[in-house]
Amino acid sequence: MDTLTNNTTATTAGATVEITASVLNGVRDVSVLNASVVVVVTALALSAFDAGRTFLNRILWFFDRLLGGAPHTVSLPGPPGLPIVGNLFQLSNGHVPKIAEWTKKYGDVIRVSLGEREAVFVNSHEALAKTIVQQGPAYQSRPTFKLFHSDFASSGIWTVGTSPFSERLTRTRKALSSQIAPRLLPVYTPVIHPKLKKLFAEILTISQGPPVDMAEKLHRFGTGQVSEQLMGTPLDDDMVGMLAENETNIFRQRTIGSPARDYIPLLRGAGWIRYSLGKALGIMNWSYDEKEENARAYRKKQQVYINKMLGGLKERIESGDQTPSILGNILRQGLLKEEEVLLASYTGIAAGVNLGYSLTWIIGYLANRPDLQQNGYEAIRDVYNDEAPLPHDYDRVEYVRALHLEGSRIYTPVRLGFPRQTLQGASYKGHKIPEGMLVIMNLMAGNRDPVAFDRPDEYLPERWLQGRKGRTDTYEVGGEKLGVTHLTYGCGRRVCPGIDMANRGLYSTLVLLLHFFTWERQPLGEEEKKHVFPPFRAERECSLEMDAIGDTATPTEAQAIPWSAGIKFHCRDPEALKVWIASAET
Ligand code: HEM
């Protein structure tokens, strides 16, 4: 009986506890439900007013920021993004078209969230002038990124174009600029001339075979040419090949929005945990990060050739060599300290990379424009009669100058420039842009801006002829010569100091090519596809029009590299070319 009573009591107590728990749960559920209803109703009510929406956004931004999203310090309009990642992945199908879409919707200066980084994108010619140029001192720093500034170059010596504002940067930029000033450039022509002869001898040989893709030759020519002017001595082919490939790989690390972990702290945390677990458990591919390992390998390789080249230059100087060269002059005049000399060296070696790709785009485009080739040929004949043009007689043939200026504008090989960071507060149309803000200069948009350039998507050399600047419709004989310059080399305080050097490289190559050759597009054969550089370009061939957007193989990278393009050259007069190659003239 007692047992029965005890059991009954226990059962009753158990049931009571269960009932109480379920009542409490019910109450809690009702409270949660009520609270949720209150939150939703309040949110809906708030969202009906501007001030309410702002308040709600601030709450969301607060939690987003806690999880590693970007701050919201700028009131400029811009695309809404996802929590934590912001707009980062919206850029992953191609920078230029997506930013053009945003510009259309939100205006020419917009706020964008790139993971934890807040950024301002400047997307028109006028807006670039009003910000980067007119408020120059505020926009003169550069941001740092983990992959490039830490994994690749942990020594703290990067390049001038990737260095934040500092005294070391200013001194090095000044010294470098003084040695590539337009009036000094002719002293380096004895170094460049043999490179031109070598390139044209190669093109003569190529013209006797099947069509080829020219990027490797032009890239080696561009990078080699700048490096040799830097060091004042010819570099052997293997060295130039290795250097051109490595510097392309290094430049490709300077991509806005990639790798994602440079922008998303949670990804960095996850990567660190995976790495530590991999180490502890001996799981090799967990403790291996391909991008980081590649970055270190590129730097190691780079240090070998920089040290070799710099060591050689110092030895030559010690033994009394007086050959003019950019770094040689800097060393002889004692313009820089040791680490600044290194900074200048890394900068100079990297600087030629864009020259090769500019030439690849322009020559590829002209292959399908026999009319422009013919105009160029005749313009050269008007100046030099039937003599070979002097390649270093810079911009003497106005039409060739117009061809290279227009090619640089229309293709803009560094589409988003090199990223900037504000050094002090700035503003745009009443919106404050605080110190430390990442600023992206959309040079491609500036160069295709219909307000600055009429018929902006057409390749019109005329816009640079007879004193015109960028426009075909604002010039009258004896009238005003209005217009603007193109923005391919950036603008403002950190504008490219190598503009004249780059333009000379484009002019000298084009003037000789137009004089000695005609060329056309033809499909690449299977064998020739194997030699396309870098190899990923062989996956497709550019359209005949060489569309700057549709034919870019690297739409999300710092540098716009075209897909492959088969070119067949025809030499107008092989004997005359051989005579030019054999001549001692520079
Ligand atoms: C076609 C070839 C070239 C193109 C398209 C190009 C383009 C650019 C661009 C877009 C910038 C960023 C400018 C800015 O932020 O406003 C830049 C910076 C720079 N360029 Fe060039 N460049 C070329 C050739 C050269 C050459 C031959 C040199 C010579 C040494 C050079 C040296 C530099 C340096 C040192 C900077 C960094 C400036 C700074 O941050 O203060 N570039 N270039």
XYZ file of C-alpha atoms and ligand atoms in Angstrom:
629
model
C 0.000 0.000 0.000
C 2.806 2.450 1.051
C 4.574 1.651 -2.103
C 1.434 2.346 -4.083
C 0.912 5.637 -2.202
C 4.559 6.648 -2.741
C 4.375 5.812 -6.442
C 1.133 7.719 -6.796
C 2.652 10.728 -4.979
C 5.778 10.561 -7.160
C 3.706 10.314 -10.323
C 1.559 13.239 -9.264
C 4.661 15.292 -8.400
C 6.242 14.376 -11.753
C 3.110 15.351 -13.600
C 2.983 18.624 -11.683
C 6.592 19.386 -12.601
C 5.874 18.561 -16.271
C 2.734 20.678 -16.271
C 4.612 23.552 -14.598
C 7.472 23.270 -17.112
C 5.116 23.194 -20.038
C 3.168 26.170 -18.652
C 6.437 28.049 -18.190
C 7.562 27.099 -21.709
C 4.225 28.202 -23.027
C 4.549 31.499 -21.201
C 8.105 31.862 -22.534
C 6.937 31.015 -26.067
C 4.183 33.555 -25.769
C 6.727 36.128 -24.489
C 9.123 35.337 -27.324
C 6.254 35.506 -29.776
C 5.072 38.756 -28.289
C 8.569 40.179 -28.265
C 9.042 39.128 -31.886
C 5.741 40.676 -32.862
C 6.713 43.875 -31.039
C 10.112 43.931 -32.820
C 8.566 43.312 -36.250
C 5.786 45.833 -35.743
C 8.230 48.452 -34.409
C 10.605 47.773 -37.325
C 7.736 48.097 -39.808
C 6.554 51.291 -38.153
C 10.074 52.748 -38.128
C 10.693 51.783 -41.732
C 7.853 54.057 -42.795
C 9.968 57.161 -41.932
C 13.388 58.321 -43.110
C 14.607 58.834 -39.573
C 13.237 55.444 -38.584
C 14.987 53.722 -41.475
C 18.243 55.434 -40.530
C 17.802 54.251 -36.952
C 17.135 50.668 -38.077
C 20.127 50.728 -40.418
C 22.349 51.909 -37.596
C 21.298 48.944 -35.479
C 21.962 46.517 -38.358
C 25.323 48.180 -39.105
C 26.255 47.917 -35.427
C 25.753 44.134 -35.422
C 27.332 43.795 -38.890
C 30.390 45.679 -37.646
C 30.634 43.366 -34.609
C 30.813 40.413 -37.014
C 33.511 42.072 -39.139
C 31.498 44.093 -41.684
C 32.582 47.544 -42.907
C 31.978 50.747 -40.938
C 29.552 53.316 -42.351
C 31.398 56.585 -41.948
C 30.515 58.022 -45.355
C 27.050 59.267 -46.240
C 27.525 58.915 -50.015
C 24.928 56.767 -51.805
C 25.941 53.271 -52.820
C 24.730 49.728 -53.421
C 23.275 47.870 -50.430
C 25.357 44.852 -49.516
C 25.081 41.618 -47.577
C 26.071 41.421 -43.895
C 29.809 40.824 -43.312
C 30.826 40.596 -47.000
C 29.147 43.816 -48.148
C 29.430 44.171 -51.930
C 32.580 42.096 -52.245
C 31.159 39.189 -54.191
C 29.060 41.405 -56.475
C 32.355 42.371 -58.103
C 33.367 38.822 -58.833
C 32.086 38.728 -62.442
C 34.066 41.760 -63.556
C 34.868 45.086 -61.929
C 34.146 47.528 -64.739
C 30.597 46.447 -65.767
C 29.374 46.102 -62.178
C 30.728 49.510 -61.148
C 29.179 51.033 -64.302
C 25.819 49.598 -63.205
C 26.220 51.092 -59.710
C 27.308 54.456 -61.136
C 24.180 54.629 -63.271
C 22.028 53.958 -60.242
C 23.801 55.819 -57.430
C 25.951 58.525 -59.049
C 29.580 59.031 -59.996
C 31.019 58.979 -56.465
C 29.688 56.084 -54.415
C 30.219 54.214 -51.167
C 30.939 50.492 -51.408
C 31.547 47.883 -48.668
C 34.371 45.477 -49.398
C 34.075 43.119 -46.432
C 35.546 44.992 -43.451
C 36.725 47.887 -45.654
C 34.610 50.853 -46.497
C 35.566 52.317 -49.865
C 34.735 55.293 -52.036
C 34.707 54.676 -55.801
C 35.225 57.729 -58.032
C 33.706 57.082 -61.450
C 33.825 60.080 -63.768
C 36.402 62.399 -65.277
C 34.984 65.422 -63.499
C 34.657 63.685 -60.134
C 38.289 62.479 -60.355
C 39.315 66.084 -61.022
C 37.232 67.404 -58.107
C 38.594 64.854 -55.642
C 41.999 63.384 -56.483
C 43.323 66.456 -58.306
C 41.710 69.454 -56.614
C 42.048 68.002 -53.108
C 45.416 66.437 -53.935
C 47.072 66.442 -50.477
C 44.111 64.592 -48.948
C 44.291 61.699 -51.427
C 48.002 61.024 -51.492
C 48.393 57.839 -49.483
C 48.003 54.183 -50.455
C 46.326 51.361 -48.498
C 48.011 48.116 -47.441
C 46.694 44.574 -47.942
C 47.740 41.357 -46.232
C 48.647 39.311 -49.320
C 50.844 41.945 -50.945
C 52.184 43.932 -48.005
C 52.678 41.104 -45.561
C 52.756 37.640 -47.194
C 54.584 38.798 -50.327
C 56.819 41.562 -48.976
C 57.077 41.249 -45.215
C 60.252 43.373 -45.157
C 58.167 46.557 -45.367
C 59.838 47.561 -48.639
C 57.212 47.397 -51.396
C 57.101 49.673 -54.431
C 56.488 53.413 -54.638
C 53.040 52.736 -56.123
C 52.009 50.468 -53.239
C 53.536 52.445 -50.339
C 51.530 54.555 -47.903
C 52.619 58.166 -47.632
C 55.873 58.545 -45.669
C 59.126 60.425 -45.759
C 60.880 57.419 -47.312
C 58.232 57.220 -50.022
C 58.454 60.930 -50.796
C 62.251 60.903 -51.058
C 62.292 57.813 -53.251
C 59.511 59.062 -55.541
C 61.301 62.384 -55.914
C 64.668 60.796 -56.737
C 63.112 58.339 -59.204
C 61.028 61.052 -60.876
C 64.090 63.281 -61.256
C 65.847 60.515 -63.222
C 62.936 59.804 -65.557
C 62.084 63.447 -66.224
C 61.345 64.027 -69.946
C 64.498 66.095 -70.536
C 66.697 63.254 -69.193
C 65.098 60.359 -71.072
C 67.102 60.750 -74.308
C 70.290 59.776 -72.426
C 68.936 56.252 -72.038
C 68.250 55.661 -75.741
C 71.564 53.803 -76.268
C 70.136 51.161 -73.907
C 66.714 50.990 -75.578
C 67.883 50.991 -79.181
C 69.372 47.472 -79.233
C 66.113 46.196 -77.726
C 64.138 47.744 -80.596
C 66.498 46.160 -83.108
C 66.117 42.788 -81.443
C 62.316 43.073 -81.401
C 62.148 44.021 -85.071
C 64.540 41.247 -86.088
C 62.208 38.842 -84.270
C 59.118 40.271 -85.986
C 60.863 39.876 -89.358
C 61.465 36.184 -88.587
C 57.919 35.759 -87.294
C 56.508 37.324 -90.470
C 57.868 34.367 -92.433
C 55.871 31.838 -90.399
C 52.303 31.283 -89.158
C 50.357 33.896 -87.144
C 51.501 34.274 -83.533
C 50.279 35.844 -80.312
C 52.560 38.797 -79.527
C 52.050 39.243 -75.783
C 55.170 37.376 -74.677
C 57.472 39.248 -77.047
C 55.911 42.611 -76.213
C 55.867 41.919 -72.511
C 59.521 40.905 -72.490
C 60.295 43.966 -74.582
C 58.401 46.324 -72.228
C 59.680 44.914 -68.955
C 63.191 44.413 -70.310
C 63.330 47.925 -71.715
C 62.392 49.605 -68.432
C 64.696 47.324 -66.386
C 67.640 48.015 -68.671
C 67.120 51.769 -68.428
C 67.010 51.278 -64.690
C 70.290 49.375 -64.533
C 72.095 50.695 -67.634
C 73.118 47.317 -68.994
C 71.614 44.693 -71.320
C 69.977 41.742 -69.583
C 70.197 38.269 -71.027
C 67.074 36.685 -72.512
C 66.587 34.151 -69.728
C 66.748 36.869 -67.110
C 64.236 39.052 -68.981
C 61.874 36.093 -69.496
C 61.961 35.114 -65.839
C 61.606 38.701 -64.701
C 58.662 39.417 -67.034
C 56.809 36.316 -65.855
C 57.489 36.892 -62.175
C 56.562 40.586 -62.274
C 53.253 39.709 -64.004
C 52.504 37.217 -61.225
C 53.380 39.817 -58.607
C 51.181 42.452 -60.219
C 48.284 39.994 -60.330
C 48.346 39.895 -56.515
C 47.359 43.562 -56.411
C 43.728 42.875 -57.234
C 40.925 44.855 -55.566
C 38.566 42.523 -53.685
C 40.809 39.468 -53.725
C 41.726 37.311 -51.912
C 38.459 37.491 -49.943
C 40.213 36.834 -46.630
C 42.082 40.144 -46.954
C 38.653 41.752 -46.536
C 36.773 39.331 -44.245
C 38.136 38.809 -40.705
C 35.981 35.687 -40.151
C 37.662 34.029 -43.139
C 41.076 34.950 -41.768
C 40.074 33.438 -38.396
C 38.808 30.259 -40.058
C 42.007 30.046 -42.083
C 44.099 30.395 -38.955
C 42.151 27.618 -37.154
C 42.445 25.313 -40.172
C 46.170 26.071 -40.400
C 46.747 25.363 -36.669
C 44.713 22.144 -36.784
C 46.535 21.076 -39.938
C 49.888 21.630 -38.203
C 48.791 19.818 -35.035
C 47.224 16.873 -36.842
C 49.806 16.695 -39.621
C 47.231 17.340 -42.380
C 49.502 18.908 -44.953
C 46.977 20.576 -47.239
C 45.284 22.263 -44.271
C 48.501 23.958 -43.247
C 49.279 24.970 -46.837
C 47.920 28.172 -48.334
C 48.604 28.302 -52.060
C 48.300 32.087 -52.422
C 50.579 32.780 -49.465
C 53.149 30.201 -50.593
C 53.124 31.595 -54.142
C 53.523 35.134 -52.791
C 56.631 34.094 -50.851
C 58.031 32.223 -53.842
C 57.572 35.276 -56.114
C 59.378 37.487 -53.593
C 62.234 35.007 -53.221
C 62.680 34.895 -56.984
C 62.449 38.673 -57.195
C 65.121 39.138 -54.533
C 67.506 36.941 -56.489
C 67.324 39.002 -59.682
C 67.140 42.382 -57.926
C 70.209 41.575 -55.803
C 72.053 40.279 -58.845
C 71.215 43.329 -60.959
C 71.844 45.838 -58.173
C 75.078 44.101 -57.155
C 76.277 44.206 -60.776
C 75.424 47.902 -61.067
C 77.292 48.765 -57.852
C 80.368 46.855 -59.054
C 80.315 48.674 -62.396
C 80.016 52.024 -60.662
C 82.926 51.181 -58.338
C 85.068 50.337 -61.325
C 84.344 53.777 -62.798
C 81.572 52.977 -65.283
C 79.670 56.150 -66.227
C 76.874 54.645 -68.374
C 73.759 56.675 -67.579
C 70.958 54.714 -65.928
C 68.126 55.614 -63.585
C 69.510 53.766 -60.559
C 73.125 54.358 -61.542
C 72.524 58.123 -61.498
C 70.750 57.867 -58.146
C 73.652 55.863 -56.660
C 76.385 58.065 -58.117
C 74.708 61.203 -56.807
C 74.016 59.589 -53.425
C 70.379 60.638 -53.637
C 68.971 57.808 -51.511
C 69.709 55.668 -48.459
C 70.241 51.918 -48.857
C 66.636 50.839 -48.213
C 65.347 53.639 -50.434
C 67.586 52.359 -53.238
C 65.922 48.966 -52.759
C 62.476 50.583 -52.879
C 63.432 52.373 -56.108
C 64.706 49.057 -57.551
C 61.520 47.099 -56.772
C 59.526 49.991 -58.255
C 61.509 50.258 -61.458
C 61.497 46.531 -62.148
C 57.706 46.410 -61.720
C 57.093 49.520 -63.811
C 57.550 47.952 -67.238
C 54.767 45.413 -66.798
C 52.033 47.698 -68.154
C 53.972 48.809 -71.195
C 53.904 45.304 -72.722
C 50.157 44.888 -72.253
C 49.379 48.375 -73.600
C 51.267 47.409 -76.756
C 49.488 44.038 -76.906
C 46.056 45.730 -76.876
C 46.958 48.503 -79.327
C 48.768 46.323 -81.871
C 45.980 43.722 -81.614
C 43.344 46.380 -82.339
C 45.254 47.975 -85.220
C 45.588 44.521 -86.840
C 41.939 44.851 -87.804
C 42.239 48.525 -88.881
C 44.240 48.594 -92.138
C 42.888 52.147 -92.659
C 44.578 53.434 -89.493
C 47.786 51.522 -90.356
C 47.787 53.183 -93.774
C 47.159 56.650 -92.288
C 50.063 56.073 -89.902
C 52.342 54.861 -92.707
C 51.570 57.914 -94.841
C 51.986 60.316 -91.927
C 55.446 58.827 -91.270
C 56.353 59.187 -94.961
C 55.266 62.821 -94.887
C 57.847 63.481 -92.187
C 60.733 61.159 -93.137
C 60.120 60.676 -96.906
C 61.219 57.107 -97.591
C 63.804 56.984 -94.799
C 63.244 54.839 -91.719
C 61.742 57.015 -88.969
C 63.888 57.825 -85.955
C 62.198 55.942 -83.107
C 63.507 58.269 -80.410
C 62.384 61.384 -82.260
C 59.544 61.270 -79.795
C 56.076 62.234 -81.019
C 57.449 63.911 -84.146
C 54.834 62.130 -86.271
C 51.675 63.575 -84.806
C 49.453 60.790 -86.137
C 51.509 58.078 -84.406
C 51.271 60.087 -81.181
C 47.484 60.226 -81.648
C 47.336 56.464 -82.236
C 49.135 55.652 -78.987
C 47.255 58.241 -76.907
C 43.938 56.918 -78.159
C 45.006 53.295 -77.617
C 46.006 54.072 -74.029
C 42.691 55.837 -73.421
C 40.436 53.214 -74.903
C 42.125 50.198 -73.271
C 43.238 51.712 -69.906
C 45.356 48.702 -68.898
C 45.111 49.502 -65.160
C 41.332 49.923 -65.105
C 40.922 50.917 -61.450
C 44.309 52.608 -61.058
C 46.409 51.831 -57.999
C 44.216 52.152 -54.888
C 44.512 55.339 -52.847
C 43.920 56.059 -49.182
C 43.011 59.462 -47.777
C 45.759 61.030 -45.708
C 43.401 63.675 -44.298
C 39.682 64.308 -44.394
C 38.221 65.352 -47.748
C 34.756 65.970 -49.130
C 32.608 65.568 -52.215
C 29.443 67.611 -52.780
C 28.942 68.065 -49.056
C 29.680 64.431 -48.139
C 32.621 64.042 -45.773
C 35.289 61.495 -46.701
C 37.341 60.820 -43.571
C 41.073 60.169 -43.191
C 42.117 56.559 -43.817
C 39.400 55.874 -46.436
C 40.129 53.413 -49.254
C 39.557 55.265 -52.538
C 39.262 53.557 -55.912
C 39.953 55.690 -58.983
C 37.851 54.269 -61.800
C 40.218 55.324 -64.592
C 38.344 53.281 -67.192
C 35.120 55.180 -66.436
C 37.017 58.490 -66.567
C 38.502 57.539 -69.928
C 35.107 56.532 -71.360
C 33.250 59.459 -69.818
C 30.853 60.873 -72.458
C 31.096 64.339 -70.896
C 34.873 64.432 -71.301
C 35.182 62.540 -74.608
C 32.673 62.626 -77.464
C 31.846 59.146 -78.881
C 33.866 57.730 -75.961
C 33.730 54.093 -77.064
C 35.220 54.756 -80.517
C 38.934 54.611 -81.345
C 39.352 58.071 -82.895
C 42.955 59.238 -83.314
C 41.489 62.544 -84.589
C 40.657 63.581 -81.034
C 44.391 64.074 -80.372
C 45.350 65.749 -83.679
C 46.021 69.431 -84.441
C 46.034 70.533 -80.842
C 42.794 68.759 -79.920
C 42.632 67.220 -76.476
C 40.270 64.321 -76.311
C 37.381 65.780 -78.324
C 36.696 65.852 -82.033
C 33.887 68.394 -81.770
C 35.332 71.384 -79.921
C 38.048 72.441 -82.305
C 37.876 75.125 -84.917
C 40.831 76.379 -86.909
C 42.026 79.419 -84.999
C 39.438 78.684 -82.337
C 39.551 77.248 -78.893
C 41.304 73.979 -78.205
C 39.219 72.595 -75.416
C 39.371 69.189 -73.868
C 41.027 67.071 -71.256
C 43.800 64.567 -71.021
C 43.213 60.827 -70.700
C 43.586 59.233 -67.268
C 45.420 56.019 -68.090
C 48.333 57.063 -65.891
C 46.174 58.276 -62.996
C 46.113 61.868 -61.750
C 46.874 64.087 -58.771
C 49.767 63.821 -56.318
C 50.533 60.144 -56.913
C 50.139 60.219 -60.701
C 52.456 57.857 -62.629
C 55.848 59.589 -62.918
C 56.726 57.291 -65.845
C 54.236 58.792 -68.331
C 56.855 60.084 -70.741
C 58.915 56.947 -70.499
C 55.857 54.791 -71.210
C 54.683 57.022 -74.069
C 58.144 56.928 -75.625
C 58.038 53.122 -75.449
C 54.658 53.104 -77.235
C 55.701 55.683 -79.839
C 59.059 54.153 -80.762
C 57.521 50.696 -81.256
C 54.507 51.902 -83.248
C 56.427 54.253 -85.519
C 58.773 51.437 -86.594
C 56.017 48.856 -86.886
C 53.876 51.108 -89.103
C 56.854 51.963 -91.280
C 58.183 48.441 -91.801
C 55.081 46.230 -91.571
C 51.404 45.757 -92.191
C 49.648 43.226 -90.001
C 46.305 41.473 -89.714
C 44.432 39.118 -87.417
C 44.454 35.400 -88.308
C 43.524 32.458 -86.055
C 46.334 30.815 -84.093
C 47.362 27.277 -85.012
C 47.472 24.545 -82.360
C 51.265 24.753 -82.083
C 51.240 28.549 -81.667
C 48.583 28.313 -78.953
C 51.114 26.396 -76.845
C 53.370 29.471 -76.760
C 50.740 31.966 -75.604
C 51.868 33.896 -72.517
C 50.606 33.722 -69.816
C 49.179 30.306 -70.846
C 45.639 30.973 -69.511
C 45.161 33.512 -72.351
C 45.130 30.647 -74.870
C 41.717 29.499 -73.661
C 40.042 32.006 -76.015
C 40.911 34.373 -78.864
C 39.955 38.043 -78.791
C 37.235 39.229 -81.139
C 38.517 41.110 -84.188
C 37.299 44.353 -82.580
C 39.457 43.751 -79.451
C 36.631 44.884 -77.202
C 38.154 46.363 -74.055
C 35.587 44.703 -71.797
C 34.465 41.571 -73.649
C 38.015 40.562 -74.604
C 39.622 41.041 -71.192
C 40.840 37.718 -69.803
C 41.326 39.197 -66.305
C 38.135 41.219 -65.614
C 38.631 41.148 -61.836
C 42.346 41.824 -61.717
C 44.470 44.931 -61.286
C 45.755 44.653 -64.820
C 43.550 44.173 -67.881
C 45.148 41.426 -69.964
C 43.506 40.485 -73.291
C 42.753 36.955 -74.437
C 45.129 35.662 -77.099
C 45.172 37.209 -80.580
C 46.783 35.621 -83.638
C 48.664 38.175 -85.737
C 50.216 37.734 -89.157
C 52.842 40.334 -90.084
C 53.843 41.292 -93.637
C 57.129 43.137 -94.018
C 56.856 45.985 -96.546
C 60.561 45.856 -97.443
C 62.627 43.131 -95.715
C 65.918 44.407 -97.212
C 65.361 47.914 -95.858
C 64.532 46.483 -92.449
C 67.710 44.375 -92.461
C 69.729 47.479 -93.300
C 68.102 49.348 -90.403
C 68.800 46.462 -88.017
C 72.442 46.306 -89.115
C 73.005 50.071 -88.917
C 75.038 51.542 -86.084
C 72.650 54.480 -85.637
C 70.639 54.924 -82.502
C 51.939 51.872 -70.232
C 52.655 51.884 -69.149
C 52.189 52.376 -67.797
C 50.937 52.529 -67.291
C 49.612 52.215 -67.966
C 51.063 53.048 -65.942
C 50.002 53.337 -65.110
C 50.130 53.787 -63.812
C 49.028 54.096 -62.936
C 47.557 53.997 -63.291
C 49.535 54.483 -61.755
C 48.758 54.942 -60.523
C 48.650 56.449 -60.576
C 47.757 57.092 -59.563
O 47.530 56.584 -58.470
O 47.244 58.195 -59.866
C 50.967 54.418 -61.870
C 51.832 54.701 -60.858
C 53.200 54.639 -60.988
N 53.919 54.404 -62.148
Fe 53.165 53.939 -63.934
N 52.397 53.209 -65.666
C 53.119 52.814 -66.770
C 54.483 52.837 -66.913
C 55.366 53.282 -65.980
C 56.780 53.414 -66.184
C 57.536 53.123 -67.475
C 57.299 53.862 -65.024
C 58.753 54.177 -64.838
C 59.541 53.930 -63.937
C 56.198 53.974 -64.057
C 56.321 54.331 -62.738
C 55.257 54.472 -61.851
C 55.404 54.761 -60.435
C 56.715 54.931 -59.672
C 54.113 54.857 -59.898
C 53.721 55.118 -58.457
C 53.516 56.574 -58.177
C 53.164 56.839 -56.733
O 52.505 56.012 -56.105
O 53.557 57.884 -56.230
N 55.045 53.628 -64.687
N 51.312 54.004 -63.148
